[in-house]
Coordinates of C-alpha atoms and ligand atoms in Angstrom, one line a residue:
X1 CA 139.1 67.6 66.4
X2 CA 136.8 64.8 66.6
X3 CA 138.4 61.6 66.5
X4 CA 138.7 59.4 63.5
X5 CA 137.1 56.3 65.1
X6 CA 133.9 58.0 66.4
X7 CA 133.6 60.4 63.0
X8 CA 133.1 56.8 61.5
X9 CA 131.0 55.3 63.8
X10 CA 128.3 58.6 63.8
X11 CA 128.1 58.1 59.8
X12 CA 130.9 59.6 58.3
X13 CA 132.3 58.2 55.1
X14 CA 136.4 58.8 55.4
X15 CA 139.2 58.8 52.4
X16 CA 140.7 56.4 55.1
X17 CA 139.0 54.5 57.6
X18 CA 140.2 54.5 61.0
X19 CA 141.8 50.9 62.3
X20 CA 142.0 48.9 65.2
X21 CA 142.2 45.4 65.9
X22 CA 140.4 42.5 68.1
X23 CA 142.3 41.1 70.3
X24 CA 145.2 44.0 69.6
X25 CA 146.7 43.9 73.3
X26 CA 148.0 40.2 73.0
X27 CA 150.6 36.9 73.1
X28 CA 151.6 37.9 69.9
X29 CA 153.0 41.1 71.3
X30 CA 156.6 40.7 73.4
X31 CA 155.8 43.6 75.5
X32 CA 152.5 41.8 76.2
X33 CA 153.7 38.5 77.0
X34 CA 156.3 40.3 79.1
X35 CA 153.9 42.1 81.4
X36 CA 151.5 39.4 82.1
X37 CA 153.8 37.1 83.6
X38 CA 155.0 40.5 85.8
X39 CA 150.8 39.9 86.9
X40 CA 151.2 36.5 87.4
X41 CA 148.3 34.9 85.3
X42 CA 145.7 36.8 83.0
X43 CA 143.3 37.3 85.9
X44 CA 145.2 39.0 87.8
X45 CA 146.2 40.9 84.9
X46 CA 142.9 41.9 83.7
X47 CA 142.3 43.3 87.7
X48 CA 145.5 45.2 88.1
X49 CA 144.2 48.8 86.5
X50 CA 148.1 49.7 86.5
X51 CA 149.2 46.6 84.5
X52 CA 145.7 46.1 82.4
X53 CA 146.2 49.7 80.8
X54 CA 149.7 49.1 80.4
X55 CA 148.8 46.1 78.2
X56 CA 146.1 48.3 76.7
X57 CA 148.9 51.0 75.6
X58 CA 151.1 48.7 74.4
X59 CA 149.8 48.2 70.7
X60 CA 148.9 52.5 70.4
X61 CA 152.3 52.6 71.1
X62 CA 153.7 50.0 68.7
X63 CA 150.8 51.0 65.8
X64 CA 149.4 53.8 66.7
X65 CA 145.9 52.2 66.1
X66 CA 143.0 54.5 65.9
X67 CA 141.4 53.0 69.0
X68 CA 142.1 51.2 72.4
X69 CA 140.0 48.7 73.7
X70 CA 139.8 47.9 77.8
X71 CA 141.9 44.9 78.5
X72 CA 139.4 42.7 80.4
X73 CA 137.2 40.0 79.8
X74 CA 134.1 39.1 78.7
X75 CA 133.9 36.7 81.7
X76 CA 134.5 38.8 84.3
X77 CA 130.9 39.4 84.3
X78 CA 129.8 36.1 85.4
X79 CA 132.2 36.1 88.2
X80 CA 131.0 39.3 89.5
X81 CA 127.7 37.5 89.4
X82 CA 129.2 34.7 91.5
X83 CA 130.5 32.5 89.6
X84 CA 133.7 30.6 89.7
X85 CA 136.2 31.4 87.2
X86 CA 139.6 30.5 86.2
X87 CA 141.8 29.6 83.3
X88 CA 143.5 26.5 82.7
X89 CA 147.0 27.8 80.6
X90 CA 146.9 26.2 76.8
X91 CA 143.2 25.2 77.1
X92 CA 140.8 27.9 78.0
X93 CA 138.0 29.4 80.9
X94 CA 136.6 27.5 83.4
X95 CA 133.5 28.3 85.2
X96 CA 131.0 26.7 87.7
X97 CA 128.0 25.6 85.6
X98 CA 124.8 27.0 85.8
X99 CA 122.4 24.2 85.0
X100 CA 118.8 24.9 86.7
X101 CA 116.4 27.9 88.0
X102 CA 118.0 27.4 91.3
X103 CA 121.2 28.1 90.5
X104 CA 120.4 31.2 88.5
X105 CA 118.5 32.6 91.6
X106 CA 121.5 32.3 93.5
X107 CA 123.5 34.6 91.2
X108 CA 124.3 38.1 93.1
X109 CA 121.9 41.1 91.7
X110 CA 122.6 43.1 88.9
X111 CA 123.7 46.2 91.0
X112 CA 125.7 43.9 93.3
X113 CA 128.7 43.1 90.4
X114 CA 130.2 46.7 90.8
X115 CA 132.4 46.0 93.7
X116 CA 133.9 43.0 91.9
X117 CA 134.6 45.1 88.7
X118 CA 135.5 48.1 90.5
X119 CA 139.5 47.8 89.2
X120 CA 138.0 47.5 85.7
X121 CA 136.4 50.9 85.9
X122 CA 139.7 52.2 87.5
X123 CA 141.7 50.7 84.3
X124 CA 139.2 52.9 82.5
X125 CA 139.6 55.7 84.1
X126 CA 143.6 55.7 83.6
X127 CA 143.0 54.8 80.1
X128 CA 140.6 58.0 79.6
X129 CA 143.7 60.0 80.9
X130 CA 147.0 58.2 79.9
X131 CA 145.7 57.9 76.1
X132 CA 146.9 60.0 73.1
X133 CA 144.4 62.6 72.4
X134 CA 143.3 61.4 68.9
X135 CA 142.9 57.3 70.4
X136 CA 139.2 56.4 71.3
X137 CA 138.6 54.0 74.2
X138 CA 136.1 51.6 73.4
X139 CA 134.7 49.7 76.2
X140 CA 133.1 46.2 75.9
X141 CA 131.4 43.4 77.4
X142 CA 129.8 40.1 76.0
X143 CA 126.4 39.8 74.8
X144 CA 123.8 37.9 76.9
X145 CA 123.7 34.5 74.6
X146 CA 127.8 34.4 74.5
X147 CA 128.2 34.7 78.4
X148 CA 125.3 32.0 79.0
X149 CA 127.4 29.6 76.5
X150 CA 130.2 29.6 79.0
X151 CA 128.2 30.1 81.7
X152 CA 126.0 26.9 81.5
X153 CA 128.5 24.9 80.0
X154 CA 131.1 25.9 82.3
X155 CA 133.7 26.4 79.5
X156 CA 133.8 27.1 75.6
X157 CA 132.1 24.7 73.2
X158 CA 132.6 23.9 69.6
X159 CA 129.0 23.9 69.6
X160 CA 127.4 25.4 72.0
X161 CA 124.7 22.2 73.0
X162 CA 125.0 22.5 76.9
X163 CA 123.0 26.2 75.9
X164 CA 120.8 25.0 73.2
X165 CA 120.1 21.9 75.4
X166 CA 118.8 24.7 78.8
X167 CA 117.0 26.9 76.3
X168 CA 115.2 23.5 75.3
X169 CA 114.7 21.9 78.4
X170 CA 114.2 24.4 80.8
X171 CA 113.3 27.5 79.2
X172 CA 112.2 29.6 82.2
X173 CA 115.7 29.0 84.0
X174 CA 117.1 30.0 80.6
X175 CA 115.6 33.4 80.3
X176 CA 116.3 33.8 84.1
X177 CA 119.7 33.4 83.1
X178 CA 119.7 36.3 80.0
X179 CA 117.7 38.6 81.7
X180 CA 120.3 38.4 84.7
X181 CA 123.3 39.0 82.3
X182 CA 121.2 41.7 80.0
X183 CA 121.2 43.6 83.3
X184 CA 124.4 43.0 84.7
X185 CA 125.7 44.2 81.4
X186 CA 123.5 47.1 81.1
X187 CA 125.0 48.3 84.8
X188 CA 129.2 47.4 83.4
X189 CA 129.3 49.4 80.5
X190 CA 127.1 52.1 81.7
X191 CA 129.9 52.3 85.0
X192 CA 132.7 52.6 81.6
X193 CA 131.1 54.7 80.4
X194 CA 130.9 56.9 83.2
X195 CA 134.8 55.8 84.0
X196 CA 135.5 57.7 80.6
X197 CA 134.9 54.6 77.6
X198 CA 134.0 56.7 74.7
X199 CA 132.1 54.0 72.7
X200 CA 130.7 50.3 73.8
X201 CA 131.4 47.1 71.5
X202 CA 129.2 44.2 72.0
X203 CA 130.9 40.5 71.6
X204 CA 128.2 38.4 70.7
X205 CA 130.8 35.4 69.3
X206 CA 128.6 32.5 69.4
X207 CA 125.3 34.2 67.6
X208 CA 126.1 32.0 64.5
X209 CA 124.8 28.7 66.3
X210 CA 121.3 30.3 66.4
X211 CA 119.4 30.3 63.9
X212 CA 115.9 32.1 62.9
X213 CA 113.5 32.8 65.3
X214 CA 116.1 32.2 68.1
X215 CA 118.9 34.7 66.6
X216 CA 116.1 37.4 66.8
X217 CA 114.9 36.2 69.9
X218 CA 118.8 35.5 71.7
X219 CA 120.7 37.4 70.1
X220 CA 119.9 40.7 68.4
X221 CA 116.7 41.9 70.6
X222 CA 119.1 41.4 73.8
X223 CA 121.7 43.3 72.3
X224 CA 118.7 45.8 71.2
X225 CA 117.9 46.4 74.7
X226 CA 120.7 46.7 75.7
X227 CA 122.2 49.5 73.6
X228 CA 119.0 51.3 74.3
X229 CA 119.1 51.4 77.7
X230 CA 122.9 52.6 77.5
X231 CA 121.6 55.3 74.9
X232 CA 118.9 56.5 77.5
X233 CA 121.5 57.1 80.2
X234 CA 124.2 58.0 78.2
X235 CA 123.1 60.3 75.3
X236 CA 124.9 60.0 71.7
X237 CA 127.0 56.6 72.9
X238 CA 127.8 54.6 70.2
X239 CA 127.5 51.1 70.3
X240 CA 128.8 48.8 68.0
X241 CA 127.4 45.1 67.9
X242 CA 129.2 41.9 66.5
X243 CA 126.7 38.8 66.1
X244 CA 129.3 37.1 65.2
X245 CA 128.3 34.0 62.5
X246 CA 125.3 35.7 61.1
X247 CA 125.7 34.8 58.0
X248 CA 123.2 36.6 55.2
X249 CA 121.1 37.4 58.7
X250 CA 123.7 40.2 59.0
X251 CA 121.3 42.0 56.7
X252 CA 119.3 44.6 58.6
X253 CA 121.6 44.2 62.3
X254 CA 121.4 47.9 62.3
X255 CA 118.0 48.4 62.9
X256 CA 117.6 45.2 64.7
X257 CA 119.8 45.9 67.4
X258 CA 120.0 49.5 67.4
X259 CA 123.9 49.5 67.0
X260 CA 125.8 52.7 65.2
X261 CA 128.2 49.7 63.9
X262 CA 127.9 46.3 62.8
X263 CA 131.1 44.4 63.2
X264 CA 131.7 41.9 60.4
X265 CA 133.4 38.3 60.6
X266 CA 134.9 37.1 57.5
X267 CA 132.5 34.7 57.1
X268 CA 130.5 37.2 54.6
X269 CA 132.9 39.3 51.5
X270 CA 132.9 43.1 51.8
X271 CA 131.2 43.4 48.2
X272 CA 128.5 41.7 49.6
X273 CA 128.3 43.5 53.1
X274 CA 129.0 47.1 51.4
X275 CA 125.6 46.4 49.3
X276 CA 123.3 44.2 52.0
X277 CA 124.4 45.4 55.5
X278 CA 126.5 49.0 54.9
X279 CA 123.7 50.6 53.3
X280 CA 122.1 50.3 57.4
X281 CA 125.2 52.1 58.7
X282 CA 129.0 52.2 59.8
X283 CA 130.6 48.2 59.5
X284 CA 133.6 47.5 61.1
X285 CA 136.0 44.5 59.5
X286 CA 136.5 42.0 57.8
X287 CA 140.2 40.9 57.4
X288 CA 140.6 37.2 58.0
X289 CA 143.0 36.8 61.1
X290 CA 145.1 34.5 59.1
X291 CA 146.7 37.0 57.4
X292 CA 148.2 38.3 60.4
X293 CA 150.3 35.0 60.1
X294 CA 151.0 34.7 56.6
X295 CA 150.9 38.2 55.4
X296 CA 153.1 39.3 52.0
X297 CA 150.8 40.3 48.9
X298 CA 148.2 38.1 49.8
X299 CA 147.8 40.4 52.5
X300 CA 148.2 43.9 50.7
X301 CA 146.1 42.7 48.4
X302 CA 143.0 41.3 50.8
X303 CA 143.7 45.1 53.0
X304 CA 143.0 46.9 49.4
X305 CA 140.1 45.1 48.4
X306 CA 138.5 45.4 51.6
X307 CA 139.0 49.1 51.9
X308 CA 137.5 49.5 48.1
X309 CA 134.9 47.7 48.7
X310 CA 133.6 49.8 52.0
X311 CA 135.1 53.3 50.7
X312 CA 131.5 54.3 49.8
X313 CA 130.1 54.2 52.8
X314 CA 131.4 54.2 56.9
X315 CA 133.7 51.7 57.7
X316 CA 136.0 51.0 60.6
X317 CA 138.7 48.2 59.5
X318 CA 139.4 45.6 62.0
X319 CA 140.1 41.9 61.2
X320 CA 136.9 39.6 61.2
X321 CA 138.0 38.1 64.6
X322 CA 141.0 38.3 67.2
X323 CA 144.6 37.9 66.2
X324 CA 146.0 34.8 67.4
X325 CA 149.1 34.1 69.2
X326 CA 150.8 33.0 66.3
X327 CA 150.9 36.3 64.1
X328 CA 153.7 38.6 63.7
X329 CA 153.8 42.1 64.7
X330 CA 155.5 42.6 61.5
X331 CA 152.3 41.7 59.5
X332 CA 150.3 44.1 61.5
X333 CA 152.6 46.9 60.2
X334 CA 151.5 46.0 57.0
X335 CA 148.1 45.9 57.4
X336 CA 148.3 49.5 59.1
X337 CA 150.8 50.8 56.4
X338 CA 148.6 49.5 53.6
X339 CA 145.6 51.2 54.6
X340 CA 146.7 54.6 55.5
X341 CA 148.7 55.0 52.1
X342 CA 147.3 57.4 50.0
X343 CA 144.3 56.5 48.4
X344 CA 145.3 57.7 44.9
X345 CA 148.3 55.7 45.2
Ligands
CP3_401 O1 140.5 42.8 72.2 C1 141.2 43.1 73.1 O2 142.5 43.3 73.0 C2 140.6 43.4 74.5 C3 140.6 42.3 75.4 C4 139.7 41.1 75.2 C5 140.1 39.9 75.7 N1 139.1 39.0 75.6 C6 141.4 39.5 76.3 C7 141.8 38.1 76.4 C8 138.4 41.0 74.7 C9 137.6 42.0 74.0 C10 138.0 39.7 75.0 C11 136.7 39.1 74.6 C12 136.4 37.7 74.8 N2 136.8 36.9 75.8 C13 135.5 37.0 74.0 C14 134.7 37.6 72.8 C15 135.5 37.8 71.6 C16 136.0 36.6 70.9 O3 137.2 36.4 70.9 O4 135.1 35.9 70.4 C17 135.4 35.7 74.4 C18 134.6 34.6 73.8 C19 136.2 35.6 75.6 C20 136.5 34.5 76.5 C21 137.9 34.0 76.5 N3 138.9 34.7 77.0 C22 138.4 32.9 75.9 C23 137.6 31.8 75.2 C24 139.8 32.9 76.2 C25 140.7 31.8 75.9 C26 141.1 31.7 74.4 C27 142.4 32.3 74.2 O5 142.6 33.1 73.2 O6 143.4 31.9 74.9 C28 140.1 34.1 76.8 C29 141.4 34.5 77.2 C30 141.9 35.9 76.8 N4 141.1 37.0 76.8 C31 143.2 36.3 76.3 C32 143.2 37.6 76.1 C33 144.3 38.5 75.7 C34 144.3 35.3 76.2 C35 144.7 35.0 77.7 C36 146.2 35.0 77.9 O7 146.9 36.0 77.9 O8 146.6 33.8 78.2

C-alpha cells in the first residue's frame, strides 16, 4: 500500500486527495501550546527530537492528516551556518545581519551545519518510526531567496528591501550568500532524507517580491538545483516547491524548478491553477487560512470548490499558507470531514 500522499505527488489523480496542512503542529492546538512551554521556548522545542516529534504527532493524532511534516524551522539553517538566532515572543526571529562579502565568508561551510542540526535528523528518525503506517513524513527547509531575506535583514520584512537593496548594491556578496545557503540546504534535506523524510517541501515564502528576470534567476533556478541535486543522491524523492506570490508566473514552476509538486497560495483560483499550472503536474492547496477562523458554509463551500476544480488532475489539499494562532481546531474538522466525504455525495 503505497501511501495516499506520495500516490499524488508521483502523478496519480485520486477520487480524494490526500490532506495536510502548513503550519498543522501549532498555537492553535492545546496539546501544542501545552508542550512547548514543557520545552521552554520554540527553540528549544524545535531541538528536543523527543518533544519536536511529539508536537509533530499531535495533529495525526487529532485529524489523522495524510502527512506529517518535521517540526523545525526554516531558520535553523542560518544558525547552523553561524548565525545568531532567537525569537522575541509576539514579534518574530531575530538574526545577526549579514550585510557585506566579509561577513558571508565567515559563515561555517556547507558540510560544517550537521553537528548543529544533528537533533533535527534524530526528530526524523523517531518520526520515520513512531508514525502510523499510511502518514508520509515530509521534510523541509527554506529556499535560498527566503532564508537570505531574514538573513540580511536580520528579521522578517513586509518588503523584503534590506535583500533587494544587497542584490543591488553588492551583488557578488549576494550570490556568496545563495550559493552558501543552496548548499547548506542541499546537505539538510539530503541528511532527512537519509534520517527517513519520505518527501522534501521547499518554502520559498517571499518569491512574490521578485519579479521577472530575478524570480527565474532567485528563486526557481535555486530551487531547480536544488531538487536535482537531492534527486541525484536520492533516487525517485519528491520534491514539492512553493514560490510562494507567483502570481500568473506560477505557470510552468514544474519544469522550472523540477519539483513533482507545486504548492499554491490563494493568491491564484483553483479554475485557473487546474488549467495553467496542473496541467505541469501534482499542485498542492489553495484554501485561504482564514477559513480556519471563520469556517461554517463559507468554508464547506470554498473545500468543495477547490476539490472540483483540481479532481481532474493530481492534487494534494493544503491551505494556501499556515494556519494562524487564531483558528479553531473545530474548523479543521470540517475541512478534513468535507473532503473525505464521498464524492458522489
Ligand atoms: O508546518 C509545520 O507544522 C512545520 C513546522 C514549521 C514551522 N515553521 C514552525 C513554526 C515550518 C514548515 C516553518 C516554516 C517557516 N518558518 C517559514 C516558511 C513558511 C511560511 O510560513 O511562510 C518561515 C518564513 C519561517 C520563519 C518563522 N518561524 C517566522 C517568521 C516565525 C514567526 C511567525 C509566527 O508565526 O510566530 C516562526 C515561528 C514558528 N515556526 C512557529 C512555528 C509553529 C510559531 C512559534 C511559536 O510556537 O511561538
Amino acid at each position: 500500500m503505497t501511501k495516499l500522499l506520495l500516490r499524488a505527488l508521483a502523478g496519480e489523480t485520486l477520487p480524494v486527495p490526500p490532506i495536510w496542512m502548513m503550519r498543522q503542529a501549532g498555537r492553535y492546538l492545546p496539546e501544542y501550546r501545552a508542550t512547548r512551554a514543557e520545552a521552554g521556548d520554540f527553540l528549544s522545542l524545535c531541538y528536543n527530537p523527543e518533544l519536536a516529534a511529539e508536537v509533530t504527532l499531535q495533529p495525526i493524532r487529532r485529524f489523522r492528516f495524510d502527512a506529517a511534516i518535521l517540526f523545525a524551522d526554516i531558520l535553523l539553517v542560518p544558525q547552523a551556518l553561524g548565525a545568531d538566532l532567537w525569537f522575541v515572543t509576539g514579534e518574530g526571529p531575530r538574526l545577526s545581519t549579514i550585510t557585506d562579502g566579509a561577513e558571508v565568508a565567515k559563515l561555517k561551510a556547507p558540510d560544517a551545519i550537521h553537528d548543529t542540526l544533528a537533533p533535527i535528523y534524530e526528530t526524523v528518525r523517531r518520526l520515520s518510526r513512531d508514525l502510523p503506517p499510511e502518514t508520509a513524513l515530509i521534510g523541509f527547509a527554506g529556499a535560498p531567496w527566503t532564508v537570505a531575506t531574514y538573513m540580511i535583514a536580520g528579521r522578517g520584512t513586509p518588503d523584503q528591501a534590506p535583500a533587494h537593496a544587497l542584490m543591488r548594491d553588492d551583488p557578488e556578496a549576494f550570490a556568496a550568500l545563495m550559493e552558501r545557503i543552496e548548499a547548506a540546504t542541499v546537505e539538510y534535506l539530503s541528511r532527512q532524507v537519509e534520517a527517513g523524510a519520505e518527501c522534501v517541501k521547499l518554502f520559498d515564502s517571499w518569491a512574490g517580491s521578485l519579479s521577472g528576470e530575478a524570480f527565474e534567476r532567485w528563486s526557481l533556478a535555486p530551487m531547480k538545483r536544488i531538487t536535482a541535486a537531492l534527486k541525484d543522491r536520492h533516487a525517485g524523492l519528491p520534491v514539492i516547491a512553493f514560490p510562494r506570490g507567483a502570481g500568473t508566473a506560477y505557470e510552468g514552476a514544474h519544469a522550472a524548478t523540477g519539483a513533482d509538486c507545486i504548492a499554491l497560495d490563494d493568491g491564484v483560483t483553483p479554475d485557473w491553477a487546474a488549467k495553467h499550472v496542473q496541467t505541469g503536474g501534482c499542485v498542492q492547496g489553495n484554501l485561504a487560512s482564514s477559513h480556519m477562523v471563520t469556517g461554517g458554509a463559507a468554508l464547506v463551500r470554498e473545500v468543495r470548490r477547490i476539490r472540483e476544480a483540481f479532481s481532474g488532475g493530481p492534487h494534494v489539499f493544503n491551505l494556501g499558507h499556515g494556519i494562524t494562532p487564531d483558528a479553531d481546531p473545530d474548523n479543521v474538522a470540517l475541512m478534513i470531514d468535507t473532503l473525505r466525504e464521498t464524492v458522489d455525495a
